[in-house]
Tab-separated table of C-alpha atoms and ligand atoms in Angstrom:
chain	number	residue	atom	x	y	z
A	1	UNK	CA	-56.661	66.987	125.173
A	2	UNK	CA	-54.898	64.029	126.793
A	3	UNK	CA	-57.940	63.342	128.955
A	4	UNK	CA	-60.437	63.095	126.090
A	5	UNK	CA	-57.985	60.945	124.116
A	6	UNK	CA	-57.707	58.294	126.876
A	7	UNK	CA	-61.428	58.459	127.458
A	8	UNK	CA	-62.206	57.989	123.826
A	9	UNK	CA	-59.817	55.112	123.589
A	10	UNK	CA	-61.633	53.432	126.525
A	11	UNK	CA	-64.933	53.956	124.909
A	12	UNK	CA	-63.693	52.505	121.622
A	13	UNK	CA	-62.511	49.419	123.334
A	14	UNK	CA	-65.594	49.093	125.299
A	15	UNK	CA	-67.576	49.480	122.158
A	16	UNK	CA	-65.607	46.660	120.408
A	17	UNK	CA	-65.901	44.411	123.444
A	18	UNK	CA	-69.556	44.992	123.715
A	19	UNK	CA	-70.036	44.392	120.062
A	20	UNK	CA	-72.471	41.435	120.362
A	21	UNK	CA	-74.635	43.523	122.674
A	22	UNK	CA	-74.964	46.222	120.152
A	23	UNK	CA	-78.038	46.867	118.137
A	24	UNK	CA	-76.990	49.831	116.206
A	25	UNK	CA	-78.576	51.396	113.156
A	26	UNK	CA	-79.366	49.816	109.895
A	27	UNK	CA	-77.808	46.541	109.055
A	28	UNK	CA	-74.750	47.067	111.376
A	29	UNK	CA	-75.906	44.336	113.660
A	30	UNK	CA	-75.934	41.829	110.744
A	31	UNK	CA	-72.201	42.254	110.303
A	32	UNK	CA	-69.626	40.300	112.207
A	33	UNK	CA	-66.568	42.326	113.391
A	34	UNK	CA	-64.385	41.094	110.571
A	35	UNK	CA	-66.895	42.175	108.003
A	36	UNK	CA	-67.031	45.705	109.250
A	37	UNK	CA	-65.994	48.549	107.010
A	38	UNK	CA	-62.565	49.650	108.163
A	39	UNK	CA	-63.407	53.315	107.385
A	40	UNK	CA	-61.567	54.512	110.375
A	41	UNK	CA	-58.312	52.714	109.554
A	42	UNK	CA	-55.326	53.527	107.442
A	43	UNK	CA	-55.211	50.125	105.849
A	44	UNK	CA	-58.361	49.031	104.015
A	45	UNK	CA	-59.847	45.599	104.050
A	46	UNK	CA	-58.729	43.427	101.241
A	47	UNK	CA	-62.026	43.868	99.323
A	48	UNK	CA	-61.530	47.638	98.997
A	49	UNK	CA	-58.747	48.969	96.964
A	50	UNK	CA	-56.543	51.687	98.316
A	51	UNK	CA	-55.684	54.992	96.547
A	52	UNK	CA	-52.145	53.913	95.683
A	53	UNK	CA	-53.732	50.942	93.729
A	54	UNK	CA	-56.356	52.948	92.021
A	55	UNK	CA	-54.799	56.368	91.379
A	56	UNK	CA	-51.802	57.443	89.464
A	57	UNK	CA	-49.529	59.611	91.779
A	58	UNK	CA	-50.084	58.815	95.428
A	59	UNK	CA	-47.180	59.286	97.793
A	60	UNK	CA	-48.491	60.591	101.115
A	61	UNK	CA	-51.928	58.942	101.440
A	62	UNK	CA	-50.882	55.338	100.655
A	63	UNK	CA	-53.344	52.825	102.283
A	64	UNK	CA	-56.319	55.150	102.265
A	65	UNK	CA	-59.505	53.305	100.993
A	66	UNK	CA	-60.392	54.652	97.575
A	67	UNK	CA	-63.908	55.685	98.744
A	68	UNK	CA	-62.255	58.095	101.125
A	69	UNK	CA	-60.166	60.017	98.614
A	70	UNK	CA	-62.883	62.480	97.584
A	71	UNK	CA	-64.101	63.147	101.188
A	72	UNK	CA	-60.501	63.772	102.202
A	73	UNK	CA	-59.912	66.107	99.239
A	74	UNK	CA	-63.053	68.028	100.195
A	75	UNK	CA	-61.835	68.060	103.709
A	76	UNK	CA	-58.551	69.783	102.462
A	77	UNK	CA	-60.533	72.321	100.439
A	78	UNK	CA	-62.892	73.118	103.251
A	79	UNK	CA	-60.142	73.412	105.778
A	80	UNK	CA	-58.179	75.867	103.656
A	81	UNK	CA	-61.137	77.737	102.245
A	82	UNK	CA	-60.135	76.957	98.691
A	83	UNK	CA	-61.316	74.977	95.658
A	84	UNK	CA	-59.709	71.988	94.037
A	85	UNK	CA	-57.671	74.106	91.591
A	86	UNK	CA	-55.848	75.725	94.469
A	87	UNK	CA	-53.713	72.462	94.387
A	88	UNK	CA	-54.625	70.840	91.146
A	89	UNK	CA	-53.891	71.778	87.501
A	90	UNK	CA	-56.825	72.596	85.313
A	91	UNK	CA	-57.101	73.571	81.702
A	92	UNK	CA	-60.606	74.583	80.887
A	93	UNK	CA	-62.740	71.581	82.048
A	94	UNK	CA	-59.824	69.186	81.944
A	95	UNK	CA	-58.399	68.248	85.283
A	96	UNK	CA	-54.962	66.617	85.692
A	97	UNK	CA	-55.222	65.628	89.425
A	98	UNK	CA	-52.013	63.496	89.206
A	99	UNK	CA	-49.775	66.233	88.140
A	100	UNK	CA	-47.519	67.906	90.673
A	101	UNK	CA	-47.034	71.324	88.953
A	102	UNK	CA	-48.607	73.448	91.740
A	103	UNK	CA	-46.410	74.247	94.682
A	104	UNK	CA	-49.559	74.136	96.923
A	105	UNK	CA	-50.004	70.366	96.124
A	106	UNK	CA	-46.398	69.694	97.060
A	107	UNK	CA	-46.772	71.644	100.251
A	108	UNK	CA	-49.990	69.785	101.038
A	109	UNK	CA	-48.142	66.426	100.719
A	110	UNK	CA	-45.654	67.710	103.318
A	111	UNK	CA	-48.525	68.730	105.456
A	112	UNK	CA	-50.247	65.266	105.192
A	113	UNK	CA	-47.071	63.723	106.469
A	114	UNK	CA	-46.775	66.323	109.289
A	115	UNK	CA	-50.315	65.802	110.345
A	116	UNK	CA	-50.031	61.993	110.387
A	117	UNK	CA	-46.764	62.263	112.392
A	118	UNK	CA	-48.214	64.683	114.795
A	119	UNK	CA	-51.107	62.260	115.512
A	120	UNK	CA	-48.781	59.314	115.818
A	121	UNK	CA	-46.425	61.081	118.202
A	122	UNK	CA	-48.913	62.938	120.317
A	123	UNK	CA	-52.277	61.215	120.147
A	124	UNK	CA	-51.631	57.581	119.897
A	125	UNK	CA	-52.426	57.632	116.181
A	126	UNK	CA	-55.914	58.960	116.618
A	127	UNK	CA	-56.685	61.782	114.134
A	128	UNK	CA	-57.001	64.533	116.665
A	129	UNK	CA	-55.163	67.019	114.617
A	130	UNK	CA	-56.462	67.709	111.249
A	131	UNK	CA	-55.874	70.248	108.538
A	132	UNK	CA	-58.719	72.271	109.974
A	133	UNK	CA	-57.120	72.253	113.428
A	134	UNK	CA	-54.576	74.833	112.239
A	135	UNK	CA	-56.075	76.229	109.048
A	136	UNK	CA	-59.669	76.841	110.366
A	137	UNK	CA	-60.886	77.646	106.879
A	138	UNK	CA	-57.856	79.821	105.896
A	139	UNK	CA	-54.988	79.339	103.490
A	140	UNK	CA	-52.654	80.781	106.067
A	141	UNK	CA	-53.370	79.569	109.608
A	142	UNK	CA	-53.905	82.222	112.184
A	143	UNK	CA	-50.765	82.141	114.380
A	144	UNK	CA	-51.436	84.692	117.152
A	145	UNK	CA	-54.490	85.038	119.415
A	146	UNK	CA	-56.591	88.052	118.521
A	147	UNK	CA	-56.595	91.512	120.137
A	148	UNK	CA	-58.259	93.006	122.045
A	149	UNK	CA	-58.361	90.055	124.381
A	150	UNK	CA	-61.736	89.211	125.878
A	151	UNK	CA	-61.601	87.994	129.483
A	152	UNK	CA	-62.889	84.513	129.769
A	153	UNK	CA	-65.516	83.647	132.496
A	154	UNK	CA	-64.224	82.217	135.861
A	155	UNK	CA	-63.752	78.424	136.052
A	156	UNK	CA	-66.766	78.032	138.471
A	157	UNK	CA	-69.049	80.084	136.171
A	158	UNK	CA	-68.299	77.729	133.264
A	159	UNK	CA	-69.732	74.717	135.152
A	160	UNK	CA	-73.514	75.024	135.313
A	161	UNK	CA	-75.176	73.896	138.502
A	162	UNK	CA	-78.106	72.316	136.454
A	163	UNK	CA	-78.875	68.724	137.060
A	164	UNK	CA	-78.646	66.801	133.710
A	165	UNK	CA	-81.066	63.978	132.682
A	166	UNK	CA	-79.615	60.533	132.325
A	167	UNK	CA	-79.096	59.037	128.848
A	168	UNK	CA	-81.989	56.634	129.646
A	169	UNK	CA	-84.354	59.541	130.493
A	170	UNK	CA	-83.511	61.335	127.320
A	171	UNK	CA	-84.048	58.050	125.253
A	172	UNK	CA	-87.393	57.373	127.070
A	173	UNK	CA	-88.615	60.897	126.350
A	174	UNK	CA	-87.494	60.509	122.673
A	175	UNK	CA	-89.313	57.168	122.218
A	176	UNK	CA	-92.549	58.530	123.902
A	177	UNK	CA	-92.338	61.750	121.731
A	178	UNK	CA	-92.100	59.712	118.484
A	179	UNK	CA	-95.188	57.769	119.415
A	180	UNK	CA	-94.086	54.939	121.683
A	181	UNK	CA	-92.298	51.675	121.157
A	182	UNK	CA	-95.425	49.717	119.933
A	183	UNK	CA	-96.312	52.248	117.224
A	184	UNK	CA	-92.672	52.375	116.077
A	185	UNK	CA	-92.446	48.537	115.941
A	186	UNK	CA	-95.461	48.438	113.640
A	187	UNK	CA	-93.747	50.540	111.035
A	188	UNK	CA	-92.524	48.245	108.220
A	189	UNK	CA	-92.492	50.385	105.139
A	190	UNK	CA	-92.810	54.021	104.093
A	191	UNK	CA	-93.660	55.269	100.670
A	192	UNK	CA	-92.856	58.937	100.290
A	193	UNK	CA	-93.459	61.650	97.736
A	194	UNK	CA	-91.743	64.974	97.953
A	195	UNK	CA	-88.876	66.985	96.706
A	196	UNK	CA	-85.076	66.960	96.652
A	197	UNK	CA	-83.227	70.255	97.046
A	198	UNK	CA	-79.675	70.188	95.961
A	199	UNK	CA	-76.931	72.448	97.103
A	200	UNK	CA	-77.406	74.727	94.091
A	201	UNK	CA	-80.903	75.288	95.440
A	202	UNK	CA	-82.623	73.408	92.583
A	203	UNK	CA	-85.839	71.658	93.676
A	204	UNK	CA	-86.515	68.371	91.972
A	205	UNK	CA	-89.443	65.812	92.262
A	206	UNK	CA	-88.481	62.807	94.473
A	207	UNK	CA	-90.010	59.589	95.530
A	208	UNK	CA	-88.824	57.063	98.064
A	209	UNK	CA	-89.621	53.523	98.971
A	210	UNK	CA	-88.257	52.492	102.406
A	211	UNK	CA	-88.450	49.174	104.111
A	212	UNK	CA	-87.113	48.872	107.683
A	213	UNK	CA	-84.385	48.657	108.492
A	214	UNK	CA	-82.116	48.892	105.444
A	215	UNK	CA	-83.908	48.891	102.045
A	216	UNK	CA	-84.314	52.165	100.276
A	217	UNK	CA	-85.017	53.226	96.738
A	218	UNK	CA	-84.951	56.880	95.758
A	219	UNK	CA	-85.837	58.337	92.370
A	220	UNK	CA	-84.972	61.994	91.600
A	221	UNK	CA	-86.272	63.655	88.329
A	222	UNK	CA	-83.198	65.618	87.411
A	223	UNK	CA	-82.823	67.966	84.443
A	224	UNK	CA	-80.861	65.223	82.643
A	225	UNK	CA	-83.406	62.446	83.441
A	226	UNK	CA	-84.269	60.224	86.304
A	227	UNK	CA	-81.631	59.260	88.768
A	228	UNK	CA	-82.370	56.121	90.846
A	229	UNK	CA	-80.411	55.125	93.923
A	230	UNK	CA	-81.002	51.984	95.816
A	231	UNK	CA	-79.778	50.298	99.018
A	232	UNK	CA	-80.435	46.710	99.742
A	233	UNK	CA	-78.768	45.777	103.035
A	234	UNK	CA	-74.999	45.880	102.398
A	235	UNK	CA	-75.313	46.564	98.679
A	236	UNK	CA	-76.166	49.640	96.651
A	237	UNK	CA	-76.485	50.765	93.025
A	238	UNK	CA	-77.181	53.876	91.152
A	239	UNK	CA	-78.757	54.406	87.737
A	240	UNK	CA	-78.731	57.389	85.536
A	241	UNK	CA	-80.644	56.995	82.173
A	242	UNK	CA	-79.375	53.754	80.861
A	243	UNK	CA	-76.172	53.609	82.835
A	244	UNK	CA	-76.123	51.578	86.041
A	245	UNK	CA	-73.294	50.916	88.429
A	246	UNK	CA	-72.553	49.576	91.903
A	247	UNK	CA	-72.055	52.100	94.619
A	248	UNK	CA	-68.791	52.492	96.307
A	249	UNK	CA	-68.572	52.102	100.173
A	250	UNK	CA	-68.847	55.843	100.724
A	251	UNK	CA	-72.045	56.095	98.751
A	252	UNK	CA	-73.539	53.003	100.508
A	253	UNK	CA	-72.601	54.495	103.928
A	254	UNK	CA	-74.342	57.753	102.991
A	255	UNK	CA	-77.514	56.056	101.772
A	256	UNK	CA	-77.636	53.802	104.821
A	257	UNK	CA	-77.383	56.703	107.048
A	258	UNK	CA	-80.411	58.248	105.303
A	259	UNK	CA	-82.207	54.917	105.716
A	260	UNK	CA	-81.588	55.143	109.460
A	261	UNK	CA	-83.189	58.541	109.388
A	262	UNK	CA	-86.316	57.214	107.716
A	263	UNK	CA	-86.975	54.535	110.346
A	264	UNK	CA	-89.458	55.429	113.083
A	265	UNK	CA	-86.792	55.282	115.810
A	266	UNK	CA	-83.191	55.934	115.070
A	267	UNK	CA	-82.050	53.908	118.048
A	268	UNK	CA	-83.131	50.386	118.737
A	269	UNK	CA	-82.956	48.221	121.836
A	270	UNK	CA	-80.659	47.027	123.376
A	271	UNK	CA	-79.380	50.593	123.211
A	272	UNK	CA	-75.689	51.066	122.606
A	273	UNK	CA	-73.543	52.567	125.372
A	274	UNK	CA	-74.607	56.160	125.479
A	275	UNK	CA	-72.938	59.017	127.349
A	276	UNK	CA	-74.197	62.459	128.073
A	277	UNK	CA	-72.468	65.041	126.120
A	278	UNK	CA	-73.886	68.403	127.456
A	279	UNK	CA	-76.365	70.866	126.079
A	280	UNK	CA	-76.177	72.866	122.917
A	281	UNK	CA	-78.266	75.266	120.798
A	282	UNK	CA	-79.407	74.194	117.330
A	283	UNK	CA	-81.003	77.174	115.689
A	284	UNK	CA	-83.438	78.549	118.275
A	285	UNK	CA	-83.857	75.082	119.974
A	286	UNK	CA	-81.918	73.675	122.953
A	287	UNK	CA	-80.677	70.227	122.630
A	288	UNK	CA	-79.284	67.554	124.986
A	289	UNK	CA	-76.486	65.664	123.402
A	290	UNK	CA	-75.889	61.889	123.695
A	291	UNK	CA	-72.676	60.393	122.368
A	292	UNK	CA	-71.976	56.844	121.160
A	293	UNK	CA	-69.712	54.847	118.832
A	294	UNK	CA	-70.928	52.613	116.136
A	295	UNK	CA	-69.519	49.042	115.724
A	296	UNK	CA	-67.606	50.340	112.697
A	297	UNK	CA	-66.016	52.945	115.024
A	298	UNK	CA	-67.668	56.098	113.958
A	299	UNK	CA	-68.184	58.734	116.581
A	300	UNK	CA	-71.878	59.748	116.799
A	301	UNK	CA	-73.561	62.676	118.572
A	302	UNK	CA	-77.355	62.733	118.867
A	303	UNK	CA	-79.066	66.008	119.607
A	304	UNK	CA	-82.509	65.831	121.333
A	305	UNK	CA	-84.818	68.743	121.690
A	306	UNK	CA	-84.877	69.541	125.509
A	307	UNK	CA	-88.589	70.382	125.197
A	308	UNK	CA	-90.188	67.980	122.674
A	309	UNK	CA	-87.682	65.172	123.196
A	310	UNK	CA	-87.509	64.641	119.395
A	311	UNK	CA	-84.151	64.101	117.570
A	312	UNK	CA	-83.013	67.346	115.839
A	313	UNK	CA	-79.656	66.251	114.623
A	314	UNK	CA	-77.417	63.216	114.118
A	315	UNK	CA	-73.717	64.132	113.713
A	316	UNK	CA	-71.277	61.331	112.640
A	317	UNK	CA	-67.432	61.473	112.406
A	318	UNK	CA	-65.593	58.936	110.310
A	319	UNK	CA	-61.862	58.997	111.053
A	320	UNK	CA	-59.354	59.293	108.276
A	321	UNK	CA	-55.552	59.497	108.937
A	322	UNK	CA	-55.614	63.294	108.372
A	323	UNK	CA	-58.652	64.117	110.345
A	324	UNK	CA	-62.317	63.198	110.790
A	325	UNK	CA	-64.896	63.393	107.990
A	326	UNK	CA	-68.215	64.741	109.206
A	327	UNK	CA	-71.687	63.928	108.324
A	328	UNK	CA	-74.758	65.844	109.621
A	329	UNK	CA	-78.480	64.988	109.278
A	330	UNK	CA	-80.867	67.622	110.499
A	331	UNK	CA	-84.440	66.652	111.225
A	332	UNK	CA	-87.116	69.309	111.112
A	333	UNK	CA	-90.793	70.011	110.520
A	334	UNK	CA	-92.071	66.996	112.592
A	335	UNK	CA	-95.668	65.959	111.718
A	336	UNK	CA	-97.952	63.189	112.830
A	337	UNK	CA	-98.557	60.272	110.442
A	338	UNK	CA	-100.518	57.271	111.952
A	339	UNK	CA	-99.544	58.189	115.476
A	340	UNK	CA	-95.841	58.471	114.630
A	341	UNK	CA	-93.868	61.750	114.513
A	342	UNK	CA	-92.091	61.996	111.150
A	343	UNK	CA	-89.621	64.668	110.178
A	344	UNK	CA	-90.909	66.171	106.917
A	345	UNK	CA	-87.496	67.784	106.291
A	346	UNK	CA	-84.215	65.865	106.346
A	347	UNK	CA	-81.183	67.945	105.559
A	348	UNK	CA	-78.063	65.889	104.850
A	349	UNK	CA	-74.678	67.763	104.907
A	350	UNK	CA	-71.145	66.712	103.941
A	351	UNK	CA	-67.964	68.463	103.189
A	352	UNK	CA	-68.588	67.042	99.739
A	353	UNK	CA	-71.213	69.184	98.117
A	354	UNK	CA	-72.662	66.797	95.609
A	355	UNK	CA	-74.259	64.351	98.090
A	356	UNK	CA	-75.424	67.169	100.382
A	357	UNK	CA	-79.117	67.954	99.966
A	358	UNK	CA	-82.454	68.549	101.685
A	359	UNK	CA	-85.208	65.886	101.383
A	360	UNK	CA	-88.570	67.585	101.703
A	361	UNK	CA	-91.454	65.171	102.329
A	362	UNK	CA	-94.917	66.038	101.095
A	363	UNK	CA	-96.826	62.767	101.385
A	364	UNK	CA	-95.998	59.814	103.624
A	365	UNK	CA	-97.812	56.442	103.486
A	366	UNK	CA	-97.134	53.713	106.072
A	367	UNK	CA	-97.042	49.953	105.573
A	368	UNK	CA	-97.816	49.811	101.836
A	369	UNK	CA	-96.555	46.503	100.406
A	370	UNK	CA	-93.347	47.012	98.353
A	371	UNK	CA	-92.251	44.328	95.947
A	372	UNK	CA	-88.888	42.924	96.864
A	373	UNK	CA	-87.739	43.254	93.148
A	374	UNK	CA	-87.809	47.029	93.528
A	375	UNK	CA	-84.562	46.989	95.516
A	376	UNK	CA	-82.777	44.445	93.347
B	401	HEC	C1	-54.613	71.651	99.724
B	401	HEC	C2	-54.358	70.913	98.515
B	401	HEC	C3	-55.367	70.156	97.846
B	401	HEC	C4	-56.669	70.466	97.547
B	401	HEC	C5	-57.418	71.721	97.874
B	401	HEC	C6	-57.246	69.375	96.718
B	401	HEC	N1	-56.295	68.320	96.652
B	401	HEC	FE1	-56.497	66.592	95.554
B	401	HEC	N2	-54.553	65.978	96.053
B	401	HEC	C7	-53.766	66.806	96.852
B	401	HEC	C8	-52.537	66.042	97.101
B	401	HEC	C9	-51.334	66.488	97.899
B	401	HEC	C10	-52.675	64.794	96.476
B	401	HEC	C11	-51.706	63.678	96.311
B	401	HEC	C12	-51.749	62.850	97.552
B	401	HEC	C13	-50.601	61.850	97.858
B	401	HEC	O1	-49.573	61.992	97.126
B	401	HEC	O2	-50.778	60.931	98.507
B	401	HEC	C14	-54.000	64.841	95.820
B	401	HEC	C15	-54.594	63.890	94.951
B	401	HEC	C16	-55.787	63.905	94.307
B	401	HEC	C17	-56.317	62.884	93.421
B	401	HEC	C18	-55.554	61.692	93.002
B	401	HEC	C19	-54.755	61.927	91.713
B	401	HEC	C20	-53.942	60.797	91.255
B	401	HEC	O3	-54.339	60.072	90.283
B	401	HEC	O4	-52.880	60.520	91.701
B	401	HEC	C21	-57.538	63.313	93.005
B	401	HEC	C22	-58.457	62.607	92.101
B	401	HEC	C23	-57.775	64.580	93.666
B	401	HEC	N3	-56.709	64.919	94.518
B	401	HEC	C24	-58.975	65.338	93.548
B	401	HEC	C25	-59.228	66.452	94.200
B	401	HEC	C26	-60.505	67.130	94.203
B	401	HEC	C27	-61.672	66.760	93.394
B	401	HEC	C28	-60.328	68.295	94.943
B	401	HEC	C29	-61.395	69.284	95.214
B	401	HEC	C30	-62.668	68.776	95.907
B	401	HEC	C31	-59.009	68.282	95.540
B	401	HEC	N4	-58.438	67.138	95.050
B	401	HEC	C32	-58.508	69.239	96.357
B	401	HEC	C33	-53.995	68.075	97.377
B	401	HEC	C34	-55.139	68.799	97.254
B	402	HEC	C1	-49.997	72.113	112.941
B	402	HEC	C2	-50.599	73.085	112.139
B	402	HEC	C3	-50.986	72.710	110.603
B	402	HEC	C4	-51.601	71.542	110.190
B	402	HEC	C5	-52.139	70.391	111.063
B	402	HEC	C6	-51.726	71.714	108.771
B	402	HEC	N1	-51.138	72.846	108.404
B	402	HEC	FE1	-50.921	73.490	106.418
B	402	HEC	N2	-49.892	75.081	107.148
B	402	HEC	C7	-49.501	75.372	108.372
B	402	HEC	C8	-48.690	76.523	108.386
B	402	HEC	C9	-48.195	77.217	109.761
B	402	HEC	C10	-48.489	76.901	107.096
B	402	HEC	C11	-47.551	78.017	106.484
B	402	HEC	C12	-47.989	79.362	106.946
B	402	HEC	C13	-48.474	80.220	105.847
B	402	HEC	O1	-48.420	79.971	104.665
B	402	HEC	O2	-48.950	81.373	106.159
B	402	HEC	C14	-49.228	76.039	106.244
B	402	HEC	C15	-49.224	76.066	104.902
B	402	HEC	C16	-49.915	75.154	104.146
B	402	HEC	C17	-50.167	75.238	102.706
B	402	HEC	C18	-49.452	76.318	101.834
B	402	HEC	C19	-50.307	77.451	101.641
B	402	HEC	C20	-49.754	78.516	100.644
B	402	HEC	O3	-50.473	79.449	100.246
B	402	HEC	O4	-48.637	78.395	100.380
B	402	HEC	C21	-50.922	74.279	102.235
B	402	HEC	C22	-51.270	73.950	100.878
B	402	HEC	C23	-51.318	73.488	103.490
B	402	HEC	N3	-50.691	74.123	104.548
B	402	HEC	C24	-52.045	72.416	103.482
B	402	HEC	C25	-52.463	71.685	104.546
B	402	HEC	C26	-53.106	70.468	104.519
B	402	HEC	C27	-53.786	69.748	103.281
B	402	HEC	C28	-53.246	69.987	105.765
B	402	HEC	C29	-53.838	68.654	106.301
B	402	HEC	C30	-53.349	67.457	105.709
B	402	HEC	C31	-52.507	70.899	106.603
B	402	HEC	N4	-52.068	71.962	105.820
B	402	HEC	C32	-52.344	70.778	108.026
B	402	HEC	C33	-49.993	74.736	109.532
B	402	HEC	C34	-50.703	73.601	109.468
């Protein structure tokens, strides 16, 4: 534990120091360090309100940016394997989230304080311990190792003799597999038709307009009408029927992440500092893992197919004081469009169910002119 902590600390510092050398993902390079979203910090930047300013009854999570409240609540529910009403009072469809009537909510508050204190005392304030560390999906954490005990393999056997590729070799293979640097550089826009499959399994017609690197408009034909979501660099808005509103930082970050997935290459030169993170199975595929840290201090793991070289998964952790909030994008069904390999299925998963979905592409057109007004 100690070792990884120190290592991670070093990587974080190196990442910050190397900030100007970074070219990482959509729009991030356009931000100066003091404009970065402090997602990973306890105190929010002045422009984003914290939960104690926006909510009624906050005692333990003071300082948490408001856009992180629901991700954190979903992390609590997922960590304990419960729904919101395990801790919150509900009468019919009326929720009174601010009420403290349930004992579980009061216990949870003590647990938040304990978790923050554990991380402060033993992990230099990094959120190594989270609710899930102990609860692992149960209301009552398991306290004793299970019987019968399986004998673990010998230490030597755990270290494979295999020679690993270097990060540069993995990246080179990825770029070639996608179609090469030149072909990727030519990609300016993508107009997509397809469908959106939500977590309930409903399939809805969807269209997307993407302009590299960070403009994206998505329309989804829902049962209650058309939902439009738009990202324009650092800003984003959502429209349902006649109602339109600005997106919060969490929503913008989620849409921006999808936009990265729609670019020809998900990593651009000069490449961020990448370290090799081993080999893992994803479904029936084997993947090499590369690790990096974004300028806004999210920890990222990229999984590349050991055979095809293509990116299978991008896994990102955003730190909160009570543990990391995960995001996972799975790329499948790669097909050739104009000499570029395009994933025709992008599955986006969060602990929050509502933004989790699968985008299924049916038709992809490249370099169609898109009017600027579309994203405004
Ligand atoms: C394990 C217990 C637990 C679960 C499960 C849980 N919450 Fe909470 N929730 C809390 C606690 C504790 C607070 C108060 C935090 C504090 O005092 O800083 C809170 C606060 C809130 C608030 C702010 C209320 C206010 O105005 O003060 C909202 C909104 C909320 N939760 C929504 C949810 C939603 C939605 C879910 C389900 C996805 C959920 N919570 C699941 C424990 C829980
Ligand atoms: C260091 C381990 C540990 C961590 C971290 C931890 N818990 Fe717990 N939690 C426990 C133990 C142990 C119990 C009590 C044992 C039992 O109820 O069987 C418990 C009990 C609870 C209960 C009461 C359950 C009940 O049915 O009465 C709630 C609610 C809870 N934890 C929420 C949380 C939340 C939310 C977090 C993260 C902010 C968290 N815990 C982090 C170990 C932990």
